[in-house]
Coordinates of C-alpha atoms in Angstrom, one line a residue:
X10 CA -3.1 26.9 6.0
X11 CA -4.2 26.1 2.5
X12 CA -5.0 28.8 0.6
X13 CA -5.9 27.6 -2.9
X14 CA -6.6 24.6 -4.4
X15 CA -7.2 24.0 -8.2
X16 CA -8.1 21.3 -10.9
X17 CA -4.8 20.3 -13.7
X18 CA -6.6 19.7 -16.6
X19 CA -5.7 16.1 -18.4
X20 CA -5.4 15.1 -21.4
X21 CA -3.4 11.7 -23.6
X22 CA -0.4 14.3 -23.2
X23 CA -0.4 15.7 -19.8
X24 CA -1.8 13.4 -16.8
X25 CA -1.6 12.8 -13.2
X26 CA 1.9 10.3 -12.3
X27 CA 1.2 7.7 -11.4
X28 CA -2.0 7.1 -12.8
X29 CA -4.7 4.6 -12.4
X30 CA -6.3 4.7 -15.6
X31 CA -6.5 1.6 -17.5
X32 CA -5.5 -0.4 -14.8
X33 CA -7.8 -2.7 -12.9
X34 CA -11.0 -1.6 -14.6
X35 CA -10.9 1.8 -13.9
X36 CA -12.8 2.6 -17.1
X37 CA -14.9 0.4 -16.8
X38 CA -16.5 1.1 -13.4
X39 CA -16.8 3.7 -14.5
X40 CA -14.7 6.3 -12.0
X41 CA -12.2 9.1 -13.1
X42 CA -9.4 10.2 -11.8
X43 CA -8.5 14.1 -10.9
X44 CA -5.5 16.0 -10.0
X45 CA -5.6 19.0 -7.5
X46 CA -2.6 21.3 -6.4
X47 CA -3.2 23.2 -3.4
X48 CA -0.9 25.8 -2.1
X49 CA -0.4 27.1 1.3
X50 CA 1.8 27.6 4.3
X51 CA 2.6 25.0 7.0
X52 CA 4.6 24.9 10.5
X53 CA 7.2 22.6 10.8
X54 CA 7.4 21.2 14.3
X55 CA 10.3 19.6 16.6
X56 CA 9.4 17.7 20.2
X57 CA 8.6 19.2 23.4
X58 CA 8.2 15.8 25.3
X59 CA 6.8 12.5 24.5
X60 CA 3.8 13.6 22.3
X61 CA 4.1 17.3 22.4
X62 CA 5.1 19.4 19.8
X63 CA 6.3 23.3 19.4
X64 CA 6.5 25.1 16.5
X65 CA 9.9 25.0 15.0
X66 CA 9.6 27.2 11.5
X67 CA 6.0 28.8 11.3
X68 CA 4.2 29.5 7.7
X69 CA 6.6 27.8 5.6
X70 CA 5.2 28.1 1.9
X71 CA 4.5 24.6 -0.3
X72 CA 2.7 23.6 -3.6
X73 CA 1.7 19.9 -3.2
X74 CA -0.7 17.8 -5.3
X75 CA -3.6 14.9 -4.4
X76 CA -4.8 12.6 -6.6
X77 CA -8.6 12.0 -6.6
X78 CA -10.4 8.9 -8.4
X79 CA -14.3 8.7 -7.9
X80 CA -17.4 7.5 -9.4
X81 CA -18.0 9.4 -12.5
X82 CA -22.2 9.2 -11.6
X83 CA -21.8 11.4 -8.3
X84 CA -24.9 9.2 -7.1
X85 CA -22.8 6.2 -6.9
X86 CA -20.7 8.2 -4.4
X87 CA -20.7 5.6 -1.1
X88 CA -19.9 8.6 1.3
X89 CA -16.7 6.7 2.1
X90 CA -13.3 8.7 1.5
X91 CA -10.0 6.7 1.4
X92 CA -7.1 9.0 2.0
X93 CA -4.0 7.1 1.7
X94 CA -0.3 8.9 2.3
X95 CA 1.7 7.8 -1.0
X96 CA 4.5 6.2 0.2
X97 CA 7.6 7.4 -1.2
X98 CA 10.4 4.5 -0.9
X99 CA 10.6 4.1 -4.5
X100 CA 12.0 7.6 -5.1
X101 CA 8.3 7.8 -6.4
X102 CA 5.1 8.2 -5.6
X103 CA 3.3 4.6 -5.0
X104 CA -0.6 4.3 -4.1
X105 CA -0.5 0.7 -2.6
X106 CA -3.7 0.7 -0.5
X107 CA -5.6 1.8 -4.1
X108 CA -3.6 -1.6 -5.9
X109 CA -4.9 -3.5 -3.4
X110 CA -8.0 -2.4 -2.3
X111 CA -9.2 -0.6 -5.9
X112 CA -11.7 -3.4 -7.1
X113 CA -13.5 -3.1 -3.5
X114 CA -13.4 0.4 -3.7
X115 CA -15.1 1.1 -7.1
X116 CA -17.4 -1.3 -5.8
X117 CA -18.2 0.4 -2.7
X118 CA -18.4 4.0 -4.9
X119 CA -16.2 5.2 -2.7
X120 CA -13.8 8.1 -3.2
X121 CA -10.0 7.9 -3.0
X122 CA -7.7 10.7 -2.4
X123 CA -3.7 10.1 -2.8
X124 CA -1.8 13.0 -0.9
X125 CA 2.1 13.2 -1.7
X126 CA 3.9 12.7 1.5
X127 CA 7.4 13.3 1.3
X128 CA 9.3 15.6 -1.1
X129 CA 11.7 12.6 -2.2
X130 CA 9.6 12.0 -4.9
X131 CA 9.6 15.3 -6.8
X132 CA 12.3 14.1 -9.2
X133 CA 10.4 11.7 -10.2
X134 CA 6.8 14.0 -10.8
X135 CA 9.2 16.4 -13.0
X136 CA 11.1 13.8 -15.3
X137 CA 7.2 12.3 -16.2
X138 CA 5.8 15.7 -16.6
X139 CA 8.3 18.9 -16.1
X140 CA 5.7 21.4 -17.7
X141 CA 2.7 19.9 -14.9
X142 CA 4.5 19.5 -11.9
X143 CA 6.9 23.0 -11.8
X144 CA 4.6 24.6 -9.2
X145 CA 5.6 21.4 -7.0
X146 CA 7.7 22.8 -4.4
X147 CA 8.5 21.9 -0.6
X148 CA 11.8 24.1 -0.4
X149 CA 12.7 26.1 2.5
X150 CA 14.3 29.1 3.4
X151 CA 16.4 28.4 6.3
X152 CA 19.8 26.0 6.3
X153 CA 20.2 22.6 8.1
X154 CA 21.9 22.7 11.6
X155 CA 25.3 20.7 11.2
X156 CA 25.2 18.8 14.8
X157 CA 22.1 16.3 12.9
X158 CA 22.6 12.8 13.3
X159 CA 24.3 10.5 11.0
X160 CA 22.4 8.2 8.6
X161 CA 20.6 5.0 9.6
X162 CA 18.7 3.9 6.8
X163 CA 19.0 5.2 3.1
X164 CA 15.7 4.6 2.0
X165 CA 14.1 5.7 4.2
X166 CA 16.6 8.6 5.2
X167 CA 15.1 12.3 2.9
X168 CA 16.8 12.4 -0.4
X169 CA 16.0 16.1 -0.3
X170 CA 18.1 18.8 1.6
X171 CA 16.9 21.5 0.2
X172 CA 13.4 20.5 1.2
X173 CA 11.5 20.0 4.8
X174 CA 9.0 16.3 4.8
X175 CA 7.8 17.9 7.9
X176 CA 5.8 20.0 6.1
X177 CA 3.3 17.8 5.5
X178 CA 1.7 17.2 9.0
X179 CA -0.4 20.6 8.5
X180 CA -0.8 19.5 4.8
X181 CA -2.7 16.6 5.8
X182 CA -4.9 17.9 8.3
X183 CA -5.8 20.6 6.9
X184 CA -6.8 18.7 3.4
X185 CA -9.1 16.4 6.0
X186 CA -11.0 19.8 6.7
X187 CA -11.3 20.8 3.1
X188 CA -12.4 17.3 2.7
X189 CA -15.2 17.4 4.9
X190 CA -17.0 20.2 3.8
X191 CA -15.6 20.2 -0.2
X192 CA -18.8 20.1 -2.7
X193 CA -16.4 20.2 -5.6
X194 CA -13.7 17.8 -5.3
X195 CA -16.4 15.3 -3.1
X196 CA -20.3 15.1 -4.4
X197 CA -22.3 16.1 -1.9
X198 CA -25.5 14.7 -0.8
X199 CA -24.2 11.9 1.5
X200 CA -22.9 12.2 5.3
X201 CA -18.9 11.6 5.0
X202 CA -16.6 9.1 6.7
X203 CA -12.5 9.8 6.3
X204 CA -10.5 6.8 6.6
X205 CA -6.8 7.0 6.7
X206 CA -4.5 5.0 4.9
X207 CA -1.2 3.9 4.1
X208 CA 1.7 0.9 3.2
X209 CA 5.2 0.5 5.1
X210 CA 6.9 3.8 5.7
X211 CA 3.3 5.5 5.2
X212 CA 2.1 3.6 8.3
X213 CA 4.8 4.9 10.0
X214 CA 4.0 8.2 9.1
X215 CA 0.3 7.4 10.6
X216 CA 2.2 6.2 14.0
X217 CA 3.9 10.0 14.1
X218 CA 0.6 11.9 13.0
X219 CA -1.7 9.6 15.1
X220 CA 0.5 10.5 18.2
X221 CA 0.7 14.6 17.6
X222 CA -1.5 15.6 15.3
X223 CA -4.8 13.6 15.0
X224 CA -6.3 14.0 18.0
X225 CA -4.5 17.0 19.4
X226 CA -6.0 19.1 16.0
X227 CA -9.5 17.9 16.4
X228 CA -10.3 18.4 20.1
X229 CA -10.8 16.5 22.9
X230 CA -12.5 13.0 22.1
X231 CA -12.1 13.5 18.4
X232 CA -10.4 13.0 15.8
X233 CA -9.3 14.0 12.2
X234 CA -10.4 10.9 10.6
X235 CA -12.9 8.5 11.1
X236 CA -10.8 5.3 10.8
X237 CA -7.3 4.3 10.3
X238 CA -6.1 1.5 8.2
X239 CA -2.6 1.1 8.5
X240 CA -1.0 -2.3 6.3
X241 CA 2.8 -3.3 5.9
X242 CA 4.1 -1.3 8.8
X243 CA 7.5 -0.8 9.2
X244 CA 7.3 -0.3 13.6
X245 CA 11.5 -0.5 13.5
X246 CA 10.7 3.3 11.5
X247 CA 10.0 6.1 13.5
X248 CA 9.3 8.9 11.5
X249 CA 10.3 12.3 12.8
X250 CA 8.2 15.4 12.9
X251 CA 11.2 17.2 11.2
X252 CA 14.1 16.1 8.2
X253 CA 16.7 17.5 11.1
X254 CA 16.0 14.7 13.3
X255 CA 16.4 11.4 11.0
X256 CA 18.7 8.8 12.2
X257 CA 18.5 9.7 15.6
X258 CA 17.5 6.7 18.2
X259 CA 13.8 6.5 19.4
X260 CA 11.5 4.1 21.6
X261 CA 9.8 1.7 18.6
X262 CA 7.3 1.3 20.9
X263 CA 6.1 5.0 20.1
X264 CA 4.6 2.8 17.1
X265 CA 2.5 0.9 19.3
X266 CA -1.3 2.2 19.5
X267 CA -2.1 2.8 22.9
X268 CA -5.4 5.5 22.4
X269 CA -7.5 5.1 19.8
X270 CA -11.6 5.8 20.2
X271 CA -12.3 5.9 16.2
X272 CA -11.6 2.4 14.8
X273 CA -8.1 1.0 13.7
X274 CA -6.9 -2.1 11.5
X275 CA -3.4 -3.1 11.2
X276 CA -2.6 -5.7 8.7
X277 CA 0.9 -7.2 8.3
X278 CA 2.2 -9.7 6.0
X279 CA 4.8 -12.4 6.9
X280 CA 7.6 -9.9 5.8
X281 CA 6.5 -7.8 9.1
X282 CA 4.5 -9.5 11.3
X283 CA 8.1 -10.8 12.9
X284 CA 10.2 -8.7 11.8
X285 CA 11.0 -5.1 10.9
X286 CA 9.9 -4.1 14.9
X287 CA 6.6 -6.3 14.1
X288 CA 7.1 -8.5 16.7
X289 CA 8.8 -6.1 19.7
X290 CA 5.5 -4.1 19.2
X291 CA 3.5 -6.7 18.9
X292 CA -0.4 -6.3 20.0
X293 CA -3.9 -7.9 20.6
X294 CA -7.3 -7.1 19.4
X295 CA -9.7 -5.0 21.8
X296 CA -12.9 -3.3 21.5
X297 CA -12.0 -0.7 25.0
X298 CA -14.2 2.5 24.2
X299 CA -10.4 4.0 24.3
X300 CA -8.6 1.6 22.2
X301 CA -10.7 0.1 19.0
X302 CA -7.8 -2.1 17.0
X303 CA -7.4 -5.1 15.5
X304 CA -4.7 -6.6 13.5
X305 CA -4.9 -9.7 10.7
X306 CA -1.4 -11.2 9.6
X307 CA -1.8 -12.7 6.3
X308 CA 0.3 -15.6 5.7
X309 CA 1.9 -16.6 2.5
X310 CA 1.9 -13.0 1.2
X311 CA 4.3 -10.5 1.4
X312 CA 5.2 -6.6 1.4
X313 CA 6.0 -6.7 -2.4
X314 CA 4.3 -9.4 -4.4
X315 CA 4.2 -10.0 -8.1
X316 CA 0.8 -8.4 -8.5
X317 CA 1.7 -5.3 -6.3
X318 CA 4.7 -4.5 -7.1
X319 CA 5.3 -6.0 -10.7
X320 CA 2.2 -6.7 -13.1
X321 CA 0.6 -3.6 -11.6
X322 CA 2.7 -1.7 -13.4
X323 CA 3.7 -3.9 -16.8
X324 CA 3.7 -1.8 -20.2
X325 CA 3.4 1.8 -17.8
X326 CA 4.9 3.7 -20.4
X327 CA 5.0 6.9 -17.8
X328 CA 7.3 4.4 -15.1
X329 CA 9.4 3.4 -18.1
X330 CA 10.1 7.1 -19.3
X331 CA 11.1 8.2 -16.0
X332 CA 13.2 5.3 -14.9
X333 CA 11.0 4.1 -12.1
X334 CA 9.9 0.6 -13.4
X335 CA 10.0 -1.6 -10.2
X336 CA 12.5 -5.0 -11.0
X337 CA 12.6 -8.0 -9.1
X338 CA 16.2 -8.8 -8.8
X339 CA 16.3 -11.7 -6.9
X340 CA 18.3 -15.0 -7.6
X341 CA 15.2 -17.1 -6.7
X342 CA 13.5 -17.7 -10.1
X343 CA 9.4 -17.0 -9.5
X344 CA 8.7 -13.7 -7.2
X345 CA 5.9 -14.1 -4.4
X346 CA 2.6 -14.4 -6.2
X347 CA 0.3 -14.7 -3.4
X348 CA -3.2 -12.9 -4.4
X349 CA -3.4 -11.3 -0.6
X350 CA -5.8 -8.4 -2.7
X351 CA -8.7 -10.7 -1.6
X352 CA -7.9 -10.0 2.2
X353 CA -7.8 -6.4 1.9
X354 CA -11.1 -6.3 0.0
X355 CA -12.7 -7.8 3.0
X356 CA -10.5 -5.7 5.3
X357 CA -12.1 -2.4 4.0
X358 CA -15.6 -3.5 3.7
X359 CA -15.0 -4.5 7.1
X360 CA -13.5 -1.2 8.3
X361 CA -16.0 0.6 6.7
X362 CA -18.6 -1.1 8.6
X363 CA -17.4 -0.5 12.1
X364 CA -16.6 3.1 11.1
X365 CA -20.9 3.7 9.8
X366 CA -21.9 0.7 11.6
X367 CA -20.2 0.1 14.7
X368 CA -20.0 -3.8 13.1
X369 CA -17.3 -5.1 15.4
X370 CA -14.8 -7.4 12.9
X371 CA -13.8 -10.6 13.4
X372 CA -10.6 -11.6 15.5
X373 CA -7.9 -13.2 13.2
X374 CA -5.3 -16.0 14.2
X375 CA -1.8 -14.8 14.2
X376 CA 0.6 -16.2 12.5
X377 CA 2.8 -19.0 14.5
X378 CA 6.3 -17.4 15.4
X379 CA 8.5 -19.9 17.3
X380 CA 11.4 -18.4 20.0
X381 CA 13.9 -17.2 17.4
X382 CA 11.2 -15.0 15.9
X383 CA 10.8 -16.9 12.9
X384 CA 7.6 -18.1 11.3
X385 CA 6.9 -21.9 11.9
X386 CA 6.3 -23.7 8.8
X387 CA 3.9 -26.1 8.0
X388 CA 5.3 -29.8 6.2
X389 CA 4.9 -28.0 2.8
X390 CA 6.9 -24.8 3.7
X391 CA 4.3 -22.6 4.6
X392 CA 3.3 -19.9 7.6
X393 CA 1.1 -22.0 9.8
X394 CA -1.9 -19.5 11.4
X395 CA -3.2 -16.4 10.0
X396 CA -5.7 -15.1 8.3
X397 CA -6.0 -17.4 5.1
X398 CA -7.4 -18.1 1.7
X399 CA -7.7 -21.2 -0.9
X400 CA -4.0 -20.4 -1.9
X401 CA -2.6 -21.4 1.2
X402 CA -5.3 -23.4 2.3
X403 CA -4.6 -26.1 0.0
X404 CA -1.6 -25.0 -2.0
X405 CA 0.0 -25.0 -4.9
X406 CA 3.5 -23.8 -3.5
X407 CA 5.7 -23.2 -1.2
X408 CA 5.4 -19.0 -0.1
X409 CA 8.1 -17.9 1.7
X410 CA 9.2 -14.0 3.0
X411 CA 12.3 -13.8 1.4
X412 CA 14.7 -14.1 -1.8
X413 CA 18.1 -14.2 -2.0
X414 CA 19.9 -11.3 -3.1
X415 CA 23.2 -10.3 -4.3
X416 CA 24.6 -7.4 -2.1
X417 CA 27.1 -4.7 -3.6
X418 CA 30.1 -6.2 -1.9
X419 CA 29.0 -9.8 -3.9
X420 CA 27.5 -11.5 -0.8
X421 CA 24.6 -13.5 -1.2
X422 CA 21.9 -12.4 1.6
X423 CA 17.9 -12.8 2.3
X424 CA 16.0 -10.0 1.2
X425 CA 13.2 -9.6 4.0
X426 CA 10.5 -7.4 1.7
X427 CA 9.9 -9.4 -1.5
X428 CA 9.5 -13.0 -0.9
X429 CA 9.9 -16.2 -3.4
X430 CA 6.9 -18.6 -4.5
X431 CA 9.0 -22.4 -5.0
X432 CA 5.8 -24.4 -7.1
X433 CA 5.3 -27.9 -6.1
X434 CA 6.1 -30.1 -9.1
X435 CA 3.4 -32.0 -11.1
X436 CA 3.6 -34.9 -9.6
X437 CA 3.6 -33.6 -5.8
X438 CA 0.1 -32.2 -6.9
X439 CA -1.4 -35.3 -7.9
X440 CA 0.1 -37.0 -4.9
X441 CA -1.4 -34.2 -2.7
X442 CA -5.0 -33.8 -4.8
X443 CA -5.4 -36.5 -7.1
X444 CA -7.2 -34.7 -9.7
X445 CA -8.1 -31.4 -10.5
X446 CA -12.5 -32.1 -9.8
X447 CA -10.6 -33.0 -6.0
X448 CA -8.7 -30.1 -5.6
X449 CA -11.9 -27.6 -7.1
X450 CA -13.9 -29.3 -4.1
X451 CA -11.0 -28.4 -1.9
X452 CA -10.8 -24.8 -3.0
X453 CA -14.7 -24.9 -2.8
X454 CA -14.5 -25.7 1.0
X455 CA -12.0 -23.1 1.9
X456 CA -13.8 -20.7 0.4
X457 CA -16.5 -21.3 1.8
X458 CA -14.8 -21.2 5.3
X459 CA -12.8 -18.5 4.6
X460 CA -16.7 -16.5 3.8
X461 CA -18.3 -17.9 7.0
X462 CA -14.9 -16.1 8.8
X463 CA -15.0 -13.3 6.9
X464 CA -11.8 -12.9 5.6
X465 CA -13.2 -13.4 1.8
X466 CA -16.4 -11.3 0.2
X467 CA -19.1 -13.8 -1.2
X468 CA -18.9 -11.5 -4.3
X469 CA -15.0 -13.0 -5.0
X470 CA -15.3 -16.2 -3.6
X471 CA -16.2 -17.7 -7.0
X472 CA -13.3 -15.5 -9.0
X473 CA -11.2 -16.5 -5.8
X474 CA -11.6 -20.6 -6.5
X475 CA -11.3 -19.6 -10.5
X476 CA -8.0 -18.4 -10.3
X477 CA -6.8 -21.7 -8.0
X478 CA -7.9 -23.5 -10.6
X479 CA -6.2 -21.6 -13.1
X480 CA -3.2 -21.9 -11.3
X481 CA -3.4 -25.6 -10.3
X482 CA -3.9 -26.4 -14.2
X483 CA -0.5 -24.1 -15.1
X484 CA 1.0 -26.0 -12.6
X485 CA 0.3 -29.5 -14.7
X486 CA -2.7 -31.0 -12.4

């Protein structure tokens, strides 16, 4: 149960890590961003059957934060409320459905919350700013049982003995109630719709809370939040409702989403729409009063891109400090540039209206995926299918899901998350477009199509086509 919840003042010194400040016009759309702690006790849970829970530890005490950017004009507010679960992989905290989705979002006026999901990234909070996160704490009073199951994956496996993730189940229902009814943190005035959110081990986390928690704490027919946008889901990853219980084997297909009355996008890119469990729990779209999913595989792009993953954080002088900067430390010489951001701005606009609406999307092609569960490849290299832009449409390189890395033992292996961009040479663009008032009317057309299908907002199809261009003439056309 939370039982208090209060504003960290900010200041040039003291500030919320990461932040979102003068990144991707934040300023200038004029939004702020907020910091909350709220304190409380939560239960930590263990299984009692497929989908049933029991109370394991009751009224464990926690401090946790949320991170809160809004419109600063509370009558821009949209009535939209993006939770997202910060995914914690990194070792810290890392808001990818805001880098992706934040121009569409300010746009919208809607209001993000970032909740901290796993206490793996505490370290990280206390070398940016010991002084402002000390309160932080997910300890626990009780010791680990010593018959737990070894290791399976060390990223995703809690760095964090002394410290229980399964805390946060009751943390994030119970913030979805203070949510709802907040006049503080949330201007009021407009009727409310809670969207869920989250990137790779964060969707997994949805696949665990959507199966105990979200409809089972909101009664019968309901549920905690309104919609679920789930992107870059890891389905091999089944997160446990306790830190006992990691590494032990589970049914992937618990990840699959078999109920769900409130609608549900997935979104994968080709790093996971054949691999990583993507494509033993694969799915199609349906619009079943009981089940209201779709899923859109982007090709070309990746789980980490150059914008995401790289440029998004260039000259953070909070990252650098604290030894978090994100490297790309592949042998292939250009990281995976694809601008899939255009995607997921038409992904939440359209989320948001079947959520108010009840505006049914559009159905997406799937990627191609031939018997080895690979992606077939087009002449030029690329994913054939898929949702699609301008980029891929008529390229301007070869995108492909993986880089060659260098493993500890000095073998030379495909990195599956972070993908390489291979630029087609000067004269393999001429060949292909003749010249660059061609290959504008090429971008033109997609665009347009891509519009009509509803994969790209009429509002960036022009800055969509700009930056082709740009990229065609850095690429000597």
């Amino acid at each position: 149960m939370i039982q208090r919840i209060y504003l960290k003042k900010s200041d040039d010194r003291s500030h919320p890590f990461p932040t979102a400040r003068q990144k991707l016009g934040f300023d200038e759309a004029g939004y702020v961003e907020e910091e909350y702690f709220f304190e409380g006790t939560a239960n930590v849970y263990e299984e009692n059957g497929k989908s049933e829970k029991k109370i394991l530890h009751e009224a464990m005490p926690y401090c946790n934060r949320f991170l809160v950017r809004k419109p600063e004009d509370p009558e821009r507010f949209s009535g939209n409320v993006v939770v997202e679960i910060l995914n914690a992989t990194a070792g810290f905290d890392i808001d990818r459905m805001w880098i992706v989705g934040a121009k569409e979002l300010m746009r919208d006026g809607a209001v993000y919350v970032g909740i901290t999901s796993k206490p793996d990234v505490l370290d990280s909070m206390k070398r940016a700013d010991p002084e402002r996160y000390a309160a932080i704490s997910w300890q626990i009073p009780y010791s680990r049982p010593d018959d737990r199951p070894g290791a399976f994956d060390k990223v995703a496996l809690p760095r964090r003995e002394d410290c229980e993730t399964g805390l946060f189940w009751d943390m994030l229902t119970e913030l979805a109630e203070v949510l709802r009814s907040d006049t503080k943190i949330i201007p009021k005035g407009k009727r409310r719709y809670l969207y869920l959110a989250g990137w790779s081990q964060s969707a997994a986390y949805m696949f665990t809370y959507l199966n105990y928690f979200a409809f089972a704490e909101a009664g019968k027919g309901k549920s905690v939040f309104d919609g679920y946008l789930a992107a870059g889901g890891i389905h091999s990853f089944v997160v446990p409702l306790n830190q006992n219980d990691y590494g032990r084997e589970t049914d992937i297909t618990r990840n699959m989403i078999t109920h769900m009355p409130v609608p549900y996008i997935a979104v994968q890119t080709e790093s996971e729409n054949a691999h990583f469990g993507g494509f033993e729990t694969r799915q199609e779209d349906s619009d079943e009063e009981e089940l209201k999913y779709r899923i859109y595989e982007i090709a070309g792009a990746t789980h980490d891109t150059k914008f995401s993953l790289l440029d998004y954080y260039a000259g953070d002088q909070d990252m650098e400090r604290t030894g978090c900067m994100p490297d790309y430390l592949a042998l292939d010489d250009y990281p995976n540039d694809y601008p899939y951001e255009y995607c997921f701005y038409a992904i939440y606009r359209m989320l948001f209206s079947w959520v108010r609406e009840g505006v049914c999307p559009p159905h997406g092609n799937r990627i191609e995926v031939d018997a080895d569960g690979e992606n077939r490849r087009d002449a030029l290299g690329n994913a054939l299918g898929g949702v699609r832009t301008p980029f891929l449409d008529v390229p301007l390189a070869a995108y492909y899901p993986c880089s060659a890395v260098i493993t500890e033992d000095g073998k030379v292996v495909k990195h599956g998350l972070f993908g390489h961009t291979e630029p087609f040479s000067e004269k393999k663009l001429k060949k292909l477009y003749g010249n660059m008032e061609q290959y504008r009317r090429l971008a033109e057309a997609s665009a347009k199509a891509q519009m009509e299908n509803g994969f790209l907002l009429a509002e960036d199809g022009n800055d969509c086509v700009e930056e082709a261009v740009r990229r065609a003439k850095a690429y000597g056309m």
